[in-house]
Short mmCIF file of C-alpha atoms and ligand atoms in Angstrom, two decimals:
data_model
loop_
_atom_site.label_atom_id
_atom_site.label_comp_id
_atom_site.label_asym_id
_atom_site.label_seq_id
_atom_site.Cartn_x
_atom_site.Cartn_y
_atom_site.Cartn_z
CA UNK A 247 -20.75 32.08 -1.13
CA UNK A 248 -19.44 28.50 -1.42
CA UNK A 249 -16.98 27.67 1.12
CA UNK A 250 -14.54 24.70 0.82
CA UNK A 251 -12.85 23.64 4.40
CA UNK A 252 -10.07 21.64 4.95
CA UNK A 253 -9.28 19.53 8.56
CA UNK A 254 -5.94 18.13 9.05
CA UNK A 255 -4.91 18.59 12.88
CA UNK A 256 -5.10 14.80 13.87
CA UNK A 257 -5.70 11.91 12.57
CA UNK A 258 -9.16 12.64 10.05
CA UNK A 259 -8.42 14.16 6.62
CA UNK A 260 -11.68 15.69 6.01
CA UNK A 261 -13.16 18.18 3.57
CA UNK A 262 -16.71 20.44 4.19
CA UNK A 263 -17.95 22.64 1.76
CA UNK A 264 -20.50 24.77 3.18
CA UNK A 265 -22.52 27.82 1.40
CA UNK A 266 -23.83 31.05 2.46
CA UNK A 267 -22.45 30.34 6.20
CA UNK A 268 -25.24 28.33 7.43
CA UNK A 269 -26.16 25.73 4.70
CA UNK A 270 -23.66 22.26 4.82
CA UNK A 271 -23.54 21.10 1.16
CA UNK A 272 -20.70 18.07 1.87
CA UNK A 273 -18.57 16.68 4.80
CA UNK A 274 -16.20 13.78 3.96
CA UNK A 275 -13.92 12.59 6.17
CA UNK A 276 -11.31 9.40 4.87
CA UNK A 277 -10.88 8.19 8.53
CA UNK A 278 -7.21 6.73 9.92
CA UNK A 279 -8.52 4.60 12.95
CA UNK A 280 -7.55 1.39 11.22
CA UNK A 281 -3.95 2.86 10.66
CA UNK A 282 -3.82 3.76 14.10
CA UNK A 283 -5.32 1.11 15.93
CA UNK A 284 -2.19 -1.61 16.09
CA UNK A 285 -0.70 1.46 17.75
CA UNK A 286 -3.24 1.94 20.38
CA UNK A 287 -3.33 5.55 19.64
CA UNK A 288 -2.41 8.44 17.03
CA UNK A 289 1.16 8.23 15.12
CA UNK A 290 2.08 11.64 13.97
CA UNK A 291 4.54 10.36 11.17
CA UNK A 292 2.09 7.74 9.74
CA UNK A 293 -1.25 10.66 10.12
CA UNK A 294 1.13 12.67 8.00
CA UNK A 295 1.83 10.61 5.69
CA UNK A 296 -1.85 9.31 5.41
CA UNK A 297 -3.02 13.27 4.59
CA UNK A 298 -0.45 13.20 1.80
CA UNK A 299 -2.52 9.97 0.24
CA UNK A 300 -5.80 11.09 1.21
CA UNK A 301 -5.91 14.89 0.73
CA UNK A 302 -6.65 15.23 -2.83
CA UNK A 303 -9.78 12.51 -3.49
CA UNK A 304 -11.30 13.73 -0.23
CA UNK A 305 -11.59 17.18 -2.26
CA UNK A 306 -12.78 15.53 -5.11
CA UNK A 307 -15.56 13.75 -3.40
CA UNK A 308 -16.82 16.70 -1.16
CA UNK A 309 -16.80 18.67 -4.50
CA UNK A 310 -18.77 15.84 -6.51
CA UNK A 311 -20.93 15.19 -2.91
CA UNK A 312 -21.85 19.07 -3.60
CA UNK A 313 -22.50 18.88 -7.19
CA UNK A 314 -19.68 21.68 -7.59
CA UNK A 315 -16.38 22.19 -9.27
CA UNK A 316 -12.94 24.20 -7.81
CA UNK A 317 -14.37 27.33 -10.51
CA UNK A 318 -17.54 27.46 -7.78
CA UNK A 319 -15.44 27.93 -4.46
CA UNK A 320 -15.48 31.84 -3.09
CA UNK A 321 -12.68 30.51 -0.96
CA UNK A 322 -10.64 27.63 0.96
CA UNK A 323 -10.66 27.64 4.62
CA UNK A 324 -8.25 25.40 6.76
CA UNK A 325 -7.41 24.32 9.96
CA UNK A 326 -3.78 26.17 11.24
CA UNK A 327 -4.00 24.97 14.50
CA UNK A 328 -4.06 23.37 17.23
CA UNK A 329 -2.77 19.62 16.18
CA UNK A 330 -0.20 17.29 15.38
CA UNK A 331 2.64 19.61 13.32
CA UNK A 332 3.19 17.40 10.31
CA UNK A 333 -0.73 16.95 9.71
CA UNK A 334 -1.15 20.14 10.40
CA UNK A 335 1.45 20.94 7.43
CA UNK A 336 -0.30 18.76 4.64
CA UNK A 337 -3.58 20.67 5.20
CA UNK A 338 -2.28 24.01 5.08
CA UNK A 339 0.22 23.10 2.18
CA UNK A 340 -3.26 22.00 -0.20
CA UNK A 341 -5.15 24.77 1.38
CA UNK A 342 -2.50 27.39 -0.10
CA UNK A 343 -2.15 25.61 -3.29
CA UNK A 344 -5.91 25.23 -4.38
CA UNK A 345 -6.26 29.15 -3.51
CA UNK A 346 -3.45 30.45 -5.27
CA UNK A 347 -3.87 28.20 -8.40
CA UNK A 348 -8.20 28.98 -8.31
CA UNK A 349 -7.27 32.79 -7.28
CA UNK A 350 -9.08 32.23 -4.14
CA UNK A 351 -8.77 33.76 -0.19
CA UNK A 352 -7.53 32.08 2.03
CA UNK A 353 -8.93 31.91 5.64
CA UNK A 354 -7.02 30.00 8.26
CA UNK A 355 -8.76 28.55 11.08
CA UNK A 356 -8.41 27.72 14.69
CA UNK A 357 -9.65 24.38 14.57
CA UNK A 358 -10.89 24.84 18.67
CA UNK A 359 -13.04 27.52 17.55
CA UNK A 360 -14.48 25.50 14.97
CA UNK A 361 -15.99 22.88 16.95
CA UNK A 362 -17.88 25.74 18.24
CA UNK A 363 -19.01 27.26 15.00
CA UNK A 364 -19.97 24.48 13.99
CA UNK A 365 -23.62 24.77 15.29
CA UNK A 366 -24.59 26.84 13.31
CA UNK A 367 -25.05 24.34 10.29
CA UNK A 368 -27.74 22.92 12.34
CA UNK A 369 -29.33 26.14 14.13
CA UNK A 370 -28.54 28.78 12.43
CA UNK A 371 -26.74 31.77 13.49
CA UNK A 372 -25.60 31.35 17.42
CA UNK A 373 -26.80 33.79 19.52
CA UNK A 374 -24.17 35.54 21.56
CA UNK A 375 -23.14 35.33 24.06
CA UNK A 376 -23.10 31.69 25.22
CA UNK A 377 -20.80 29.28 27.07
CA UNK A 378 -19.21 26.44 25.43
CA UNK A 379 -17.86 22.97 26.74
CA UNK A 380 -15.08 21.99 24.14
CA UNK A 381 -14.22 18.65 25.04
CA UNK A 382 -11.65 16.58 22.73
CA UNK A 383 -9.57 14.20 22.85
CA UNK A 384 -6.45 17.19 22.97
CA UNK A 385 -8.30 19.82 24.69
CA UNK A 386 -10.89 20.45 27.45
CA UNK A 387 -12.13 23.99 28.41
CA UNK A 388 -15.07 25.79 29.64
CA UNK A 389 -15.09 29.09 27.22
CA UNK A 390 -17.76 31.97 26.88
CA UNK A 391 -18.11 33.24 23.32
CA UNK A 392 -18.67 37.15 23.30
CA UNK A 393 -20.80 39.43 21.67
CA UNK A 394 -17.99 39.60 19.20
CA UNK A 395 -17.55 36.12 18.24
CA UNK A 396 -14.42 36.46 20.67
CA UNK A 397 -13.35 33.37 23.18
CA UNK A 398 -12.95 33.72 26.53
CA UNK A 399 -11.47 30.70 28.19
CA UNK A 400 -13.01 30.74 31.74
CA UNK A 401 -11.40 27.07 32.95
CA UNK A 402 -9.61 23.94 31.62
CA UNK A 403 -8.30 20.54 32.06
CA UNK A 404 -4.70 20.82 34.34
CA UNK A 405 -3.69 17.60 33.47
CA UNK A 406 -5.46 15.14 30.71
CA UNK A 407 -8.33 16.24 28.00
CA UNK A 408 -11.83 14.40 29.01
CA UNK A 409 -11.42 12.57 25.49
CA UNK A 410 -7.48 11.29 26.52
CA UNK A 411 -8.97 9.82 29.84
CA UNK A 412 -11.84 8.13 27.84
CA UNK A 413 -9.18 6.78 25.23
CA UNK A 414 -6.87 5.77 28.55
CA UNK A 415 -8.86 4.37 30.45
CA UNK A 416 -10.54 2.07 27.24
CA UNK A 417 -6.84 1.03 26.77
CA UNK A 418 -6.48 -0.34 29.94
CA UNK A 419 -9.32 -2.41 29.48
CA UNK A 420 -8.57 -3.84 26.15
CA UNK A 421 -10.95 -1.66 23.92
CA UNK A 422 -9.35 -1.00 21.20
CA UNK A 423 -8.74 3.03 20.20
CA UNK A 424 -9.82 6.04 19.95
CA UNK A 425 -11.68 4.36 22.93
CA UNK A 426 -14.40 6.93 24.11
CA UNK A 427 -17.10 5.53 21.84
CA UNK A 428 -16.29 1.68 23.01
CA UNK A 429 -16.42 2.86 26.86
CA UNK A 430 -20.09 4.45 25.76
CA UNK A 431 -21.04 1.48 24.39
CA UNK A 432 -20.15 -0.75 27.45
CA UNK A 433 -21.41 2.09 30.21
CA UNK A 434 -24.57 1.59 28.14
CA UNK A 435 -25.17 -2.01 30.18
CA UNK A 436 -23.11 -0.80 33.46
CA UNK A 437 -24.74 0.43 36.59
CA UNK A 438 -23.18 4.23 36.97
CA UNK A 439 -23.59 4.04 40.70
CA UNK A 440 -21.51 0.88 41.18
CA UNK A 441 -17.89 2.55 41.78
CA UNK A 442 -17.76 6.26 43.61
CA UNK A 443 -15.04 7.47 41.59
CA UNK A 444 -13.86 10.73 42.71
CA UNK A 445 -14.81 14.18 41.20
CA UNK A 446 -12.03 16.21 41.20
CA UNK A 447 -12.08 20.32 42.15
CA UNK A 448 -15.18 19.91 42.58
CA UNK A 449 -15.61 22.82 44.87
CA UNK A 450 -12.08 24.57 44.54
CA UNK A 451 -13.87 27.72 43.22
CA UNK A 452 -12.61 27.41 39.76
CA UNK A 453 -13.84 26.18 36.84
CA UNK A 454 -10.69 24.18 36.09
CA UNK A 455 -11.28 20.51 36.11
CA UNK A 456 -8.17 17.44 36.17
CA UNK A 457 -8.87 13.89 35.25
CA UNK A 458 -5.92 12.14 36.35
CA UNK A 459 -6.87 10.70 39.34
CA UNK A 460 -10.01 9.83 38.16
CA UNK A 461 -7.75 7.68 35.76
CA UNK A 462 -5.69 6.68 38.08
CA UNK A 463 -8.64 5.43 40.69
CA UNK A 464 -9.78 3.53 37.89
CA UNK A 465 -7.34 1.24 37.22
CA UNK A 466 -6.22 1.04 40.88
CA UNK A 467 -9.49 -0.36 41.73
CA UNK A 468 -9.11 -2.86 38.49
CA UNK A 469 -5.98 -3.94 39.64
CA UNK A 470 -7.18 -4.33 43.71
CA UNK A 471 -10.05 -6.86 42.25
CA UNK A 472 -7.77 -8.66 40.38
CA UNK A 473 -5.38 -9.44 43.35
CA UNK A 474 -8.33 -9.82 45.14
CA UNK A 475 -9.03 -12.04 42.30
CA UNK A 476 -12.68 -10.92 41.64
CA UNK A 477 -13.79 -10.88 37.94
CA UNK A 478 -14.87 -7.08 37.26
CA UNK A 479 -17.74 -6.05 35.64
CA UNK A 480 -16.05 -4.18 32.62
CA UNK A 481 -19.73 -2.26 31.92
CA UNK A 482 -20.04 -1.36 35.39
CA UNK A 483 -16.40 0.41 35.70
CA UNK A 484 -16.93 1.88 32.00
CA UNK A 485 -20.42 3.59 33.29
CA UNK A 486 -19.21 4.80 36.53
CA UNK A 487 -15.82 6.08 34.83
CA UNK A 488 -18.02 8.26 32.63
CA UNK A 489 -20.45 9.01 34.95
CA UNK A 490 -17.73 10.39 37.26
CA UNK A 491 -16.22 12.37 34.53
CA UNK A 492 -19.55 13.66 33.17
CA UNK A 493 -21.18 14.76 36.80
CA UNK A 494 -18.04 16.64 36.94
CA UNK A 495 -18.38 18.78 33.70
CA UNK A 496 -22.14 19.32 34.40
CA UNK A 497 -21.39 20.76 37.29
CA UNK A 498 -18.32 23.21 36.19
CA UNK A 499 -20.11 24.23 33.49
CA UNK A 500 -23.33 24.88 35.50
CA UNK A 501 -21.29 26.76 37.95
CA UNK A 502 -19.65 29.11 35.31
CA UNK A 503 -23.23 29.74 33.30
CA UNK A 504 -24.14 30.78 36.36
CA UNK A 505 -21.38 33.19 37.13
CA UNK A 506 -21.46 34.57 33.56
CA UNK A 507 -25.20 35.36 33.94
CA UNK A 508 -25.25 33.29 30.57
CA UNK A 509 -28.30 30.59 30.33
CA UNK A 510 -26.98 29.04 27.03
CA UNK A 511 -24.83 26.25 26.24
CA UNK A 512 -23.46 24.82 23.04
CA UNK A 513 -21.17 21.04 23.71
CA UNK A 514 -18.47 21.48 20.78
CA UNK A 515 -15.72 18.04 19.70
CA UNK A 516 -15.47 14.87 19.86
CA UNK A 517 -16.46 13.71 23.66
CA UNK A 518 -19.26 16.22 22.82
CA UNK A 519 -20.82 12.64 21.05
CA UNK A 520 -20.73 10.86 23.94
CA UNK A 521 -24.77 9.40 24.84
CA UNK A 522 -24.57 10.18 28.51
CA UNK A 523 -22.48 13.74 28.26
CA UNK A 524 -25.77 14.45 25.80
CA UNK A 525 -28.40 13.09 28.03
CA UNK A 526 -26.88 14.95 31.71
CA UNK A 527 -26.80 17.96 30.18
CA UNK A 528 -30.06 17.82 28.18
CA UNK A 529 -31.93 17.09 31.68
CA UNK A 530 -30.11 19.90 33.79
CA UNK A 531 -30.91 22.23 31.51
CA UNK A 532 -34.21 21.27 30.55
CA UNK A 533 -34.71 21.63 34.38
CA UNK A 534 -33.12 25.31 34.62
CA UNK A 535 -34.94 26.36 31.41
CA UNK A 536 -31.31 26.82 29.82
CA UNK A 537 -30.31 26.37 26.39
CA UNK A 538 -28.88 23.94 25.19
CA UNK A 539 -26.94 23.22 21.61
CA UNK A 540 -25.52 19.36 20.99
CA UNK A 541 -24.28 19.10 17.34
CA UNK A 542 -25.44 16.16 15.72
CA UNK A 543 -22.69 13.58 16.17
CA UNK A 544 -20.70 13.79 12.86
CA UNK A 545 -20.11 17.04 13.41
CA UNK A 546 -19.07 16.47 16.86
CA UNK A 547 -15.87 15.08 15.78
CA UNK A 548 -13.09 16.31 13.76
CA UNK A 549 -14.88 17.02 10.12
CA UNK A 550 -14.29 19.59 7.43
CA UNK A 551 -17.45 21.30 7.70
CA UNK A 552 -16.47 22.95 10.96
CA UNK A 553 -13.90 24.51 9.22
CA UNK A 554 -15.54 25.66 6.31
CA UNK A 555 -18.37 26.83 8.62
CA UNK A 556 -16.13 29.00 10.87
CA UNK A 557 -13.74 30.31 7.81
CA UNK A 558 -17.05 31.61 6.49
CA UNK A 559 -17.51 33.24 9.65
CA UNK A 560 -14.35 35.15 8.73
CA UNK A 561 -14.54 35.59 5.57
CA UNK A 562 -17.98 37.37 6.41
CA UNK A 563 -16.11 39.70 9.02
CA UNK A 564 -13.71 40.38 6.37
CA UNK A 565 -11.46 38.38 7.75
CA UNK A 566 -8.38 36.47 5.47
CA UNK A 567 -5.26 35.11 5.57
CA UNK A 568 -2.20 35.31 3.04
CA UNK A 569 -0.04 32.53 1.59
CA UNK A 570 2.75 33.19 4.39
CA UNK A 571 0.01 31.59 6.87
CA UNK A 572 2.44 29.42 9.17
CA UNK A 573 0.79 26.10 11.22
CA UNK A 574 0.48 26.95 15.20
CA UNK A 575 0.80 23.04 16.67
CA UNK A 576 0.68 25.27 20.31
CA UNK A 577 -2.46 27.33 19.54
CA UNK A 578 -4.68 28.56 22.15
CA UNK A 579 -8.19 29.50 22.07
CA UNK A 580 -8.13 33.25 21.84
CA UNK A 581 -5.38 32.75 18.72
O1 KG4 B 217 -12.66 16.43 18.49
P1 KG4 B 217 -12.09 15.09 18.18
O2 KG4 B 217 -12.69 14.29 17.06
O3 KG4 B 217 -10.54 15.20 17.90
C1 KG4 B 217 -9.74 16.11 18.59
O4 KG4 B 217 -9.79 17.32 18.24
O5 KG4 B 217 -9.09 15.64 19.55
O6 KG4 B 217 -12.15 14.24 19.54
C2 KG4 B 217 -11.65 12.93 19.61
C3 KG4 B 217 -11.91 12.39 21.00
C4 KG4 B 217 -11.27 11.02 21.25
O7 KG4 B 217 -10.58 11.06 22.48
C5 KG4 B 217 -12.47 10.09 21.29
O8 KG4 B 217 -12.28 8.94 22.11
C6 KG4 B 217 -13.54 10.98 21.85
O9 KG4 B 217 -13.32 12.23 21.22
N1 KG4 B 217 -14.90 10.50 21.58
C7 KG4 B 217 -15.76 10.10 22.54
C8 KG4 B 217 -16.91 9.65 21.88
N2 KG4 B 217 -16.73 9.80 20.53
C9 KG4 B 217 -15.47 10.33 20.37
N3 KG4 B 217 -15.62 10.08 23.88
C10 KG4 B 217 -16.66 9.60 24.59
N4 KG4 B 217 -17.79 9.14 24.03
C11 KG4 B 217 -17.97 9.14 22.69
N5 KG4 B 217 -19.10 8.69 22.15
ZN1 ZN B 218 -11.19 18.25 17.33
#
């Protein structure tokens, strides 16, 4: 069963075609980030518009990347939700009309869910249950995925998404965006230990988690040295930044493992690439003889094969979708 998945939410129009649930045969993404960058961050209007140009030859390439024509496809999954509403639009609007003209189901796809699914390109079928970190640069929440391939959001971000406070904080500094990946580079040279940035709710009992005053401790303490008028060591912010931000997550999502009885772990989106998220969480549980599952980085961020992996899912569970399927900008994780 050849799947073809199609990834519109933000600002990647991307295209996976994956067969027999488990085996990735193409994953082509036509990035915006030049388009963006002037902007310092994503334009809904011009990601739009940029889908409309892009859609089509990023089909045409993962097909020729597979060695497989439209006649091949068992069916054309594609992201519904949650993203940008216009983006959201152009992928759902090719979805419909390659399965209606190729006679073809149509699976829509939370695209949250997908990061998760995603795995299983790499390691087979996920044993359930487990507990998933989805960290992105819209969404951040600690969620334990059932015996039933259901989602069970156990705590979340109540204010910015761990990817927004990478991308804000990278702003501030000059890098240009999305900024997580530059403020990984530069922590790479930076002592982690140099600023004690706070860890918020750290022991309020929940596994909720809030990243604006980490933020905002940041740049106050950029903006005290330069009054003070000390020169500061960009690296050294940059790795203590993440470090705050990463401690934090490793230790929410330790706590709620722990709670859930559950003892493995699967990172899922885009902050889910970042070197020292990867390396904190492959020594803690290492040390607690846990489980852990790190998509390789392409498939970390937005891509098409998450989508075509997770609408096989469904179409597997006899799940589908009709041609009346509406975009949900709003939708949650349990959708
Ligand atoms: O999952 P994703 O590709 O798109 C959304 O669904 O939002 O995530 C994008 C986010 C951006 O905020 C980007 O800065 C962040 O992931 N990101 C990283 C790294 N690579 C991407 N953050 C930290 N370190 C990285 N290496
Ligand atoms: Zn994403």
């Amino acid at each position: 069963m050849l799947v073809l998945g199609i990834e519109t939410s933000c600002d990647e129009t991307a295209v996976g075609i994956v067969e027999d649930r488990f085996i990735l045969r193409a994953n082509i993404i036509a990035s915006q980030v030049e388009l963006h960058a002037p902007f310092g961050g994503v334009v809904p209007e011009v990601a739009a518009r940029a889908h409309l140009t892009q859609m089509l030859p990023t089909i045409y390439t993962a097909l020729d990347t597979a060695k497989v024509t439209l006649r091949d496809l068992d069916a054309i999954a594609v992201t519904y939700g949650p993203g940008l509403a216009g983006a959201l639009l152009v992928g759902v609007a090719a979805a419909k009309g390659l399965a209606l003209a190729q006679s073809l189901p149509l699976i829509g796809v939370n695209h949250l869910r997908a990061h998760v699914e995603v795995s299983q390109l790499e390691t087979g079928e996920l044993e359930l249950p487990l507990l998933a970190l989805i960290v992105s640069g819209g969404h951040t929440s600690i969620v334990r995925m059932n015996a039933d391939g259901s989602f069970t959001e156990l705590g979340a971000t109540i204010d910015d998404a761990a990817g927004e406070a990478f991308d804000k904080i990278a702003r501030f500094i000059g890098l240009p965006f999305p900024g997580g990946p530059h403020i990984d580079r530069l922590a790479r040279d930076g002592n982690p230990k140099a600023f004690d940035f706070p860890r918020a709710l750290a022991h309020d009992g929940t596994y909720n988690m809030s990243f604006s005053g980490l933020k905002t401790a940041v740049v106050r303490e950029l903006r005290r040295m330069e009054a003070a008028g000390i020169e500061p060591n960009l690296a050294d912010v940059a790795a203590s930044f993440q470090e705050a931000l990463v401690d934090i997550q490793c230790q929410k999502v330790l706590a709620a493992a722990k709670a859930e009885g559950l003892d493995r772990i699967v990172l899922a989106g885009g902050v889910a690439a970042n070197t020292r998220l990867r390396a904190a969480f492959t020594a803690v549980c290492a040390s607690l003889g846990m489980q852990l599952i790190v998509p390789s980085i392409p498939l970390c961020t937005d891509n098409g094969a998450m989508v075509a992996a997770a609408g096989a899912n469904l179409l597997a569970r006899g799940i589908q979708s009709d041609l009346s399927l509406a975009t949900v900008p709003g939708m949650s994780l349990s959708a």
